[in-house]
Amino acid sequence: MDEDERRIRDQLMVADALVQAIDRRDEVFQMIEDSEDVDEAIRRVGQLLAVGALGSRAVLDQQARRFTRDQRQAIASHAEELRSKLPDGP
């Protein structure tokens, strides 16, 4: 896998994690609220969404204003664009 493909796959992983987090926002916010610290929140959100540290950190770094339907659609569209750039899909 070349560097461009790796970068696209990383971006896609983050976009997919964000879409999942938006779809499950109540659960995600509860996990964050119930966590003792940021490291625990990263771990718990990652487990909830079945994503790695990169994806769960992106979710925690996401501003609450981006958890809207229009932002979800924009992120999902970006994910599809990224998928189309991969030779064999994700």
Short mmCIF file of N, CA, C and O in Angstrom, two decimals:
data_model
loop_
_atom_site.label_atom_id
_atom_site.label_comp_id
_atom_site.label_asym_id
_atom_site.label_seq_id
_atom_site.Cartn_x
_atom_site.Cartn_y
_atom_site.Cartn_z
N MET A 1 0.85 -1.17 0.00
CA MET A 1 0.00 0.00 0.00
C MET A 1 0.89 1.24 0.00
O MET A 1 1.78 1.36 0.82
N ASP A 2 0.63 2.14 -0.93
CA ASP A 2 1.46 3.34 -0.99
C ASP A 2 0.94 4.39 0.01
O ASP A 2 -0.09 4.22 0.65
N GLU A 3 1.70 5.46 0.14
CA GLU A 3 1.39 6.49 1.14
C GLU A 3 0.05 7.17 0.87
O GLU A 3 -0.70 7.45 1.82
N ASP A 4 -0.29 7.43 -0.39
CA ASP A 4 -1.58 8.05 -0.71
C ASP A 4 -2.74 7.15 -0.29
O ASP A 4 -3.72 7.63 0.30
N GLU A 5 -2.63 5.87 -0.59
CA GLU A 5 -3.69 4.95 -0.21
C GLU A 5 -3.82 4.86 1.31
O GLU A 5 -4.92 4.84 1.86
N ARG A 6 -2.71 4.83 2.01
CA ARG A 6 -2.74 4.77 3.48
C ARG A 6 -3.42 6.03 4.04
O ARG A 6 -4.24 5.95 4.96
N ARG A 7 -3.10 7.18 3.48
CA ARG A 7 -3.70 8.44 3.93
C ARG A 7 -5.21 8.42 3.69
O ARG A 7 -6.00 8.80 4.56
N ILE A 8 -5.63 7.95 2.51
CA ILE A 8 -7.05 7.87 2.20
C ILE A 8 -7.76 6.92 3.16
O ILE A 8 -8.84 7.22 3.67
N ARG A 9 -7.15 5.77 3.42
CA ARG A 9 -7.76 4.80 4.34
C ARG A 9 -7.88 5.38 5.76
O ARG A 9 -8.89 5.16 6.43
N ASP A 10 -6.88 6.12 6.20
CA ASP A 10 -6.95 6.76 7.53
C ASP A 10 -8.08 7.79 7.56
O ASP A 10 -8.84 7.86 8.52
N GLN A 11 -8.18 8.60 6.52
CA GLN A 11 -9.24 9.60 6.45
C GLN A 11 -10.61 8.94 6.42
O GLN A 11 -11.56 9.41 7.05
N LEU A 12 -10.71 7.84 5.69
CA LEU A 12 -11.97 7.11 5.61
C LEU A 12 -12.34 6.51 6.97
O LEU A 12 -13.50 6.57 7.38
N MET A 13 -11.37 5.99 7.67
CA MET A 13 -11.61 5.43 9.00
C MET A 13 -12.17 6.51 9.93
O MET A 13 -13.12 6.28 10.68
N VAL A 14 -11.60 7.69 9.88
CA VAL A 14 -12.06 8.80 10.71
C VAL A 14 -13.47 9.21 10.29
O VAL A 14 -14.36 9.39 11.15
N ALA A 15 -13.72 9.36 9.00
CA ALA A 15 -15.04 9.77 8.53
C ALA A 15 -16.10 8.75 8.94
O ALA A 15 -17.19 9.12 9.41
N ASP A 16 -15.80 7.47 8.79
CA ASP A 16 -16.76 6.43 9.20
C ASP A 16 -17.02 6.47 10.70
O ASP A 16 -18.16 6.30 11.14
N ALA A 17 -15.98 6.70 11.49
CA ALA A 17 -16.15 6.80 12.95
C ALA A 17 -17.04 7.99 13.30
O ALA A 17 -17.92 7.88 14.17
N LEU A 18 -16.86 9.11 12.61
CA LEU A 18 -17.67 10.30 12.88
C LEU A 18 -19.13 10.06 12.51
O LEU A 18 -20.04 10.47 13.25
N VAL A 19 -19.37 9.42 11.38
CA VAL A 19 -20.75 9.12 10.97
C VAL A 19 -21.41 8.22 12.02
O VAL A 19 -22.55 8.47 12.43
N GLN A 20 -20.71 7.19 12.45
CA GLN A 20 -21.25 6.30 13.49
C GLN A 20 -21.55 7.07 14.77
O GLN A 20 -22.59 6.86 15.40
N ALA A 21 -20.63 7.95 15.15
CA ALA A 21 -20.81 8.73 16.38
C ALA A 21 -22.03 9.64 16.28
O ALA A 21 -22.79 9.78 17.25
N ILE A 22 -22.22 10.24 15.14
CA ILE A 22 -23.39 11.10 14.95
C ILE A 22 -24.67 10.27 15.01
O ILE A 22 -25.65 10.67 15.64
N ASP A 23 -24.64 9.10 14.38
CA ASP A 23 -25.81 8.23 14.40
C ASP A 23 -26.13 7.73 15.81
O ASP A 23 -27.28 7.43 16.11
N ARG A 24 -25.11 7.62 16.64
CA ARG A 24 -25.27 7.10 18.01
C ARG A 24 -24.90 8.15 19.04
O ARG A 24 -24.38 7.85 20.10
N ARG A 25 -25.19 9.40 18.74
CA ARG A 25 -24.74 10.53 19.56
C ARG A 25 -25.13 10.41 21.03
O ARG A 25 -24.34 10.72 21.90
N ASP A 26 -26.33 9.94 21.31
CA ASP A 26 -26.74 9.84 22.71
C ASP A 26 -25.84 8.87 23.48
O ASP A 26 -25.40 9.18 24.59
N GLU A 27 -25.57 7.72 22.87
CA GLU A 27 -24.69 6.75 23.52
C GLU A 27 -23.27 7.28 23.66
O GLU A 27 -22.61 7.08 24.69
N VAL A 28 -22.80 7.95 22.61
CA VAL A 28 -21.44 8.50 22.64
C VAL A 28 -21.31 9.55 23.73
O VAL A 28 -20.37 9.52 24.53
N PHE A 29 -22.26 10.46 23.78
CA PHE A 29 -22.20 11.51 24.80
C PHE A 29 -22.27 10.90 26.20
O PHE A 29 -21.59 11.37 27.11
N GLN A 30 -23.08 9.86 26.37
CA GLN A 30 -23.17 9.21 27.68
C GLN A 30 -21.85 8.55 28.05
O GLN A 30 -21.39 8.65 29.20
N MET A 31 -21.20 7.89 27.08
CA MET A 31 -19.89 7.27 27.34
C MET A 31 -18.87 8.32 27.77
O MET A 31 -18.09 8.09 28.69
N ILE A 32 -18.88 9.44 27.08
CA ILE A 32 -17.93 10.51 27.41
C ILE A 32 -18.22 11.05 28.80
O ILE A 32 -17.31 11.20 29.63
N GLU A 33 -19.48 11.31 29.08
CA GLU A 33 -19.86 11.84 30.38
C GLU A 33 -19.51 10.88 31.52
O GLU A 33 -19.08 11.32 32.59
N ASP A 34 -19.67 9.59 31.29
CA ASP A 34 -19.41 8.59 32.33
C ASP A 34 -17.92 8.27 32.51
O ASP A 34 -17.55 7.59 33.46
N SER A 35 -17.09 8.76 31.62
CA SER A 35 -15.66 8.45 31.69
C SER A 35 -14.95 9.32 32.72
O SER A 35 -15.27 10.50 32.88
N GLU A 36 -13.99 8.72 33.38
CA GLU A 36 -13.23 9.42 34.42
C GLU A 36 -12.29 10.46 33.84
O GLU A 36 -12.08 11.52 34.42
N ASP A 37 -11.71 10.15 32.65
CA ASP A 37 -10.77 11.07 32.03
C ASP A 37 -10.79 10.85 30.51
O ASP A 37 -11.53 9.99 30.00
N VAL A 38 -9.99 11.63 29.81
CA VAL A 38 -9.99 11.58 28.34
C VAL A 38 -9.53 10.22 27.83
O VAL A 38 -10.12 9.68 26.89
N ASP A 39 -8.51 9.65 28.45
CA ASP A 39 -8.03 8.34 27.99
C ASP A 39 -9.11 7.27 28.10
O ASP A 39 -9.28 6.45 27.20
N GLU A 40 -9.85 7.30 29.20
CA GLU A 40 -10.94 6.34 29.35
C GLU A 40 -12.04 6.61 28.33
O GLU A 40 -12.61 5.68 27.75
N ALA A 41 -12.32 7.87 28.07
CA ALA A 41 -13.34 8.21 27.08
C ALA A 41 -12.93 7.73 25.69
O ALA A 41 -13.77 7.17 24.95
N ILE A 42 -11.67 7.89 25.33
CA ILE A 42 -11.18 7.42 24.04
C ILE A 42 -11.36 5.90 23.94
O ILE A 42 -11.87 5.38 22.94
N ARG A 43 -10.98 5.20 25.00
CA ARG A 43 -11.10 3.74 25.00
C ARG A 43 -12.56 3.30 24.92
O ARG A 43 -12.92 2.44 24.11
N ARG A 44 -13.41 3.91 25.72
CA ARG A 44 -14.82 3.51 25.76
C ARG A 44 -15.56 3.83 24.47
O ARG A 44 -16.37 3.04 23.99
N VAL A 45 -15.30 5.00 23.91
CA VAL A 45 -15.94 5.35 22.63
C VAL A 45 -15.44 4.42 21.53
O VAL A 45 -16.22 3.97 20.68
N GLY A 46 -14.16 4.11 21.56
CA GLY A 46 -13.61 3.16 20.58
C GLY A 46 -14.28 1.81 20.67
O GLY A 46 -14.62 1.20 19.65
N GLN A 47 -14.51 1.33 21.89
CA GLN A 47 -15.19 0.04 22.08
C GLN A 47 -16.64 0.12 21.62
O GLN A 47 -17.14 -0.79 20.97
N LEU A 48 -17.31 1.20 21.96
CA LEU A 48 -18.71 1.37 21.58
C LEU A 48 -18.88 1.33 20.07
O LEU A 48 -19.77 0.67 19.54
N LEU A 49 -18.00 2.05 19.37
CA LEU A 49 -18.14 2.17 17.91
C LEU A 49 -17.30 1.14 17.15
O LEU A 49 -17.35 1.11 15.92
N ALA A 50 -16.54 0.33 17.88
CA ALA A 50 -15.65 -0.67 17.26
C ALA A 50 -14.68 0.01 16.29
O ALA A 50 -14.52 -0.40 15.15
N VAL A 51 -14.05 1.08 16.79
CA VAL A 51 -13.04 1.80 16.01
C VAL A 51 -11.76 1.90 16.84
O VAL A 51 -11.79 1.78 18.06
N GLY A 52 -10.67 2.16 16.18
CA GLY A 52 -9.39 2.31 16.85
C GLY A 52 -9.23 3.67 17.49
O GLY A 52 -10.13 4.52 17.46
N ALA A 53 -8.05 3.87 18.05
CA ALA A 53 -7.77 5.11 18.76
C ALA A 53 -7.88 6.33 17.85
O ALA A 53 -8.36 7.38 18.27
N LEU A 54 -7.45 6.20 16.59
CA LEU A 54 -7.53 7.33 15.65
C LEU A 54 -8.98 7.78 15.48
O LEU A 54 -9.30 8.96 15.57
N GLY A 55 -9.87 6.83 15.27
CA GLY A 55 -11.29 7.15 15.09
C GLY A 55 -11.93 7.70 16.36
O GLY A 55 -12.69 8.67 16.31
N SER A 56 -11.63 7.08 17.51
CA SER A 56 -12.25 7.55 18.74
C SER A 56 -11.71 8.92 19.16
O SER A 56 -12.46 9.75 19.67
N ARG A 57 -10.44 9.18 18.90
CA ARG A 57 -9.90 10.53 19.18
C ARG A 57 -10.59 11.57 18.30
O ARG A 57 -10.89 12.68 18.75
N ALA A 58 -10.82 11.21 17.03
CA ALA A 58 -11.50 12.14 16.12
C ALA A 58 -12.91 12.45 16.63
O ALA A 58 -13.36 13.59 16.55
N VAL A 59 -13.60 11.44 17.16
CA VAL A 59 -14.93 11.65 17.71
C VAL A 59 -14.86 12.61 18.89
O VAL A 59 -15.64 13.56 18.98
N LEU A 60 -13.92 12.38 19.81
CA LEU A 60 -13.81 13.26 20.96
C LEU A 60 -13.37 14.67 20.57
O LEU A 60 -13.74 15.65 21.24
N ASP A 61 -12.62 14.81 19.50
CA ASP A 61 -12.17 16.12 19.04
C ASP A 61 -13.26 16.86 18.26
O ASP A 61 -13.14 18.07 18.04
N GLN A 62 -14.30 16.15 17.87
CA GLN A 62 -15.38 16.74 17.07
C GLN A 62 -16.14 17.76 17.91
O GLN A 62 -16.51 17.51 19.05
N GLN A 63 -16.38 18.92 17.34
CA GLN A 63 -17.17 19.94 18.03
C GLN A 63 -18.64 19.55 18.01
O GLN A 63 -19.13 18.99 17.03
N ALA A 64 -19.34 19.82 19.07
CA ALA A 64 -20.75 19.44 19.18
C ALA A 64 -21.59 20.01 18.05
O ALA A 64 -22.52 19.36 17.59
N ARG A 65 -21.23 21.16 17.54
CA ARG A 65 -22.03 21.75 16.45
C ARG A 65 -21.97 20.93 15.18
O ARG A 65 -22.79 21.10 14.28
N ARG A 66 -21.00 20.01 15.08
CA ARG A 66 -20.88 19.18 13.89
C ARG A 66 -21.70 17.89 13.99
O ARG A 66 -21.65 17.06 13.11
N PHE A 67 -22.48 17.73 15.06
CA PHE A 67 -23.31 16.54 15.23
C PHE A 67 -24.72 16.77 14.66
O PHE A 67 -25.68 16.18 15.14
N THR A 68 -24.84 17.60 13.65
CA THR A 68 -26.13 17.88 13.03
C THR A 68 -26.33 17.00 11.79
O THR A 68 -25.37 16.41 11.27
N ARG A 69 -27.56 16.93 11.33
CA ARG A 69 -27.86 16.10 10.14
C ARG A 69 -27.10 16.56 8.90
O ARG A 69 -26.62 15.74 8.13
N ASP A 70 -27.01 17.86 8.72
CA ASP A 70 -26.32 18.33 7.51
C ASP A 70 -24.83 18.02 7.56
O ASP A 70 -24.23 17.66 6.55
N GLN A 71 -24.24 18.11 8.75
CA GLN A 71 -22.83 17.76 8.87
C GLN A 71 -22.61 16.26 8.70
O GLN A 71 -21.62 15.83 8.11
N ARG A 72 -23.56 15.45 9.19
CA ARG A 72 -23.46 14.00 9.00
C ARG A 72 -23.46 13.69 7.51
O ARG A 72 -22.68 12.88 7.03
N GLN A 73 -24.36 14.33 6.77
CA GLN A 73 -24.43 14.10 5.32
C GLN A 73 -23.15 14.51 4.63
O GLN A 73 -22.65 13.82 3.74
N ALA A 74 -22.59 15.63 5.04
CA ALA A 74 -21.33 16.10 4.45
C ALA A 74 -20.20 15.11 4.73
O ALA A 74 -19.40 14.80 3.83
N ILE A 75 -20.13 14.62 5.95
CA ILE A 75 -19.07 13.66 6.30
C ILE A 75 -19.28 12.35 5.56
O ILE A 75 -18.33 11.76 5.04
N ALA A 76 -20.53 11.88 5.48
CA ALA A 76 -20.82 10.63 4.76
C ALA A 76 -20.48 10.77 3.27
O ALA A 76 -19.94 9.84 2.66
N SER A 77 -20.77 11.91 2.69
CA SER A 77 -20.43 12.16 1.28
C SER A 77 -18.92 12.14 1.09
O SER A 77 -18.41 11.59 0.11
N HIS A 78 -18.21 12.73 2.02
CA HIS A 78 -16.75 12.74 1.96
C HIS A 78 -16.22 11.30 2.05
O HIS A 78 -15.28 10.93 1.32
N ALA A 79 -16.83 10.49 2.92
CA ALA A 79 -16.41 9.09 3.05
C ALA A 79 -16.62 8.34 1.74
O ALA A 79 -15.75 7.56 1.32
N GLU A 80 -17.74 8.58 1.08
CA GLU A 80 -17.99 7.92 -0.21
C GLU A 80 -16.97 8.36 -1.27
O GLU A 80 -16.51 7.56 -2.08
N GLU A 81 -16.63 9.64 -1.25
CA GLU A 81 -15.61 10.15 -2.17
C GLU A 81 -14.27 9.45 -1.91
O GLU A 81 -13.57 9.05 -2.85
N LEU A 82 -13.92 9.30 -0.65
CA LEU A 82 -12.68 8.61 -0.30
C LEU A 82 -12.72 7.14 -0.77
O LEU A 82 -11.74 6.64 -1.32
N ARG A 83 -13.86 6.48 -0.54
CA ARG A 83 -14.00 5.08 -0.96
C ARG A 83 -13.77 4.94 -2.46
O ARG A 83 -13.17 3.98 -2.92
N SER A 84 -14.28 5.90 -3.22
CA SER A 84 -14.16 5.82 -4.68
C SER A 84 -12.71 5.95 -5.14
O SER A 84 -12.39 5.55 -6.25
N LYS A 85 -11.84 6.50 -4.30
CA LYS A 85 -10.43 6.67 -4.66
C LYS A 85 -9.61 5.42 -4.39
O LYS A 85 -8.46 5.34 -4.83
N LEU A 86 -10.18 4.47 -3.65
CA LEU A 86 -9.44 3.26 -3.31
C LEU A 86 -9.60 2.22 -4.41
O LEU A 86 -10.69 2.04 -4.94
N PRO A 87 -8.52 1.53 -4.72
CA PRO A 87 -8.58 0.56 -5.81
C PRO A 87 -9.48 -0.64 -5.53
O PRO A 87 -10.12 -1.16 -6.42
N ASP A 88 -9.57 -1.04 -4.26
CA ASP A 88 -10.33 -2.23 -3.91
C ASP A 88 -11.35 -1.99 -2.82
O ASP A 88 -11.83 -2.93 -2.20
N GLY A 89 -11.70 -0.76 -2.57
CA GLY A 89 -12.61 -0.43 -1.49
C GLY A 89 -11.88 -0.41 -0.17
O GLY A 89 -10.69 -0.64 -0.10
N PRO A 90 -12.65 -0.15 0.91
CA PRO A 90 -12.01 -0.02 2.24
C PRO A 90 -11.47 -1.33 2.77
O PRO A 90 -11.79 -2.38 2.37
#
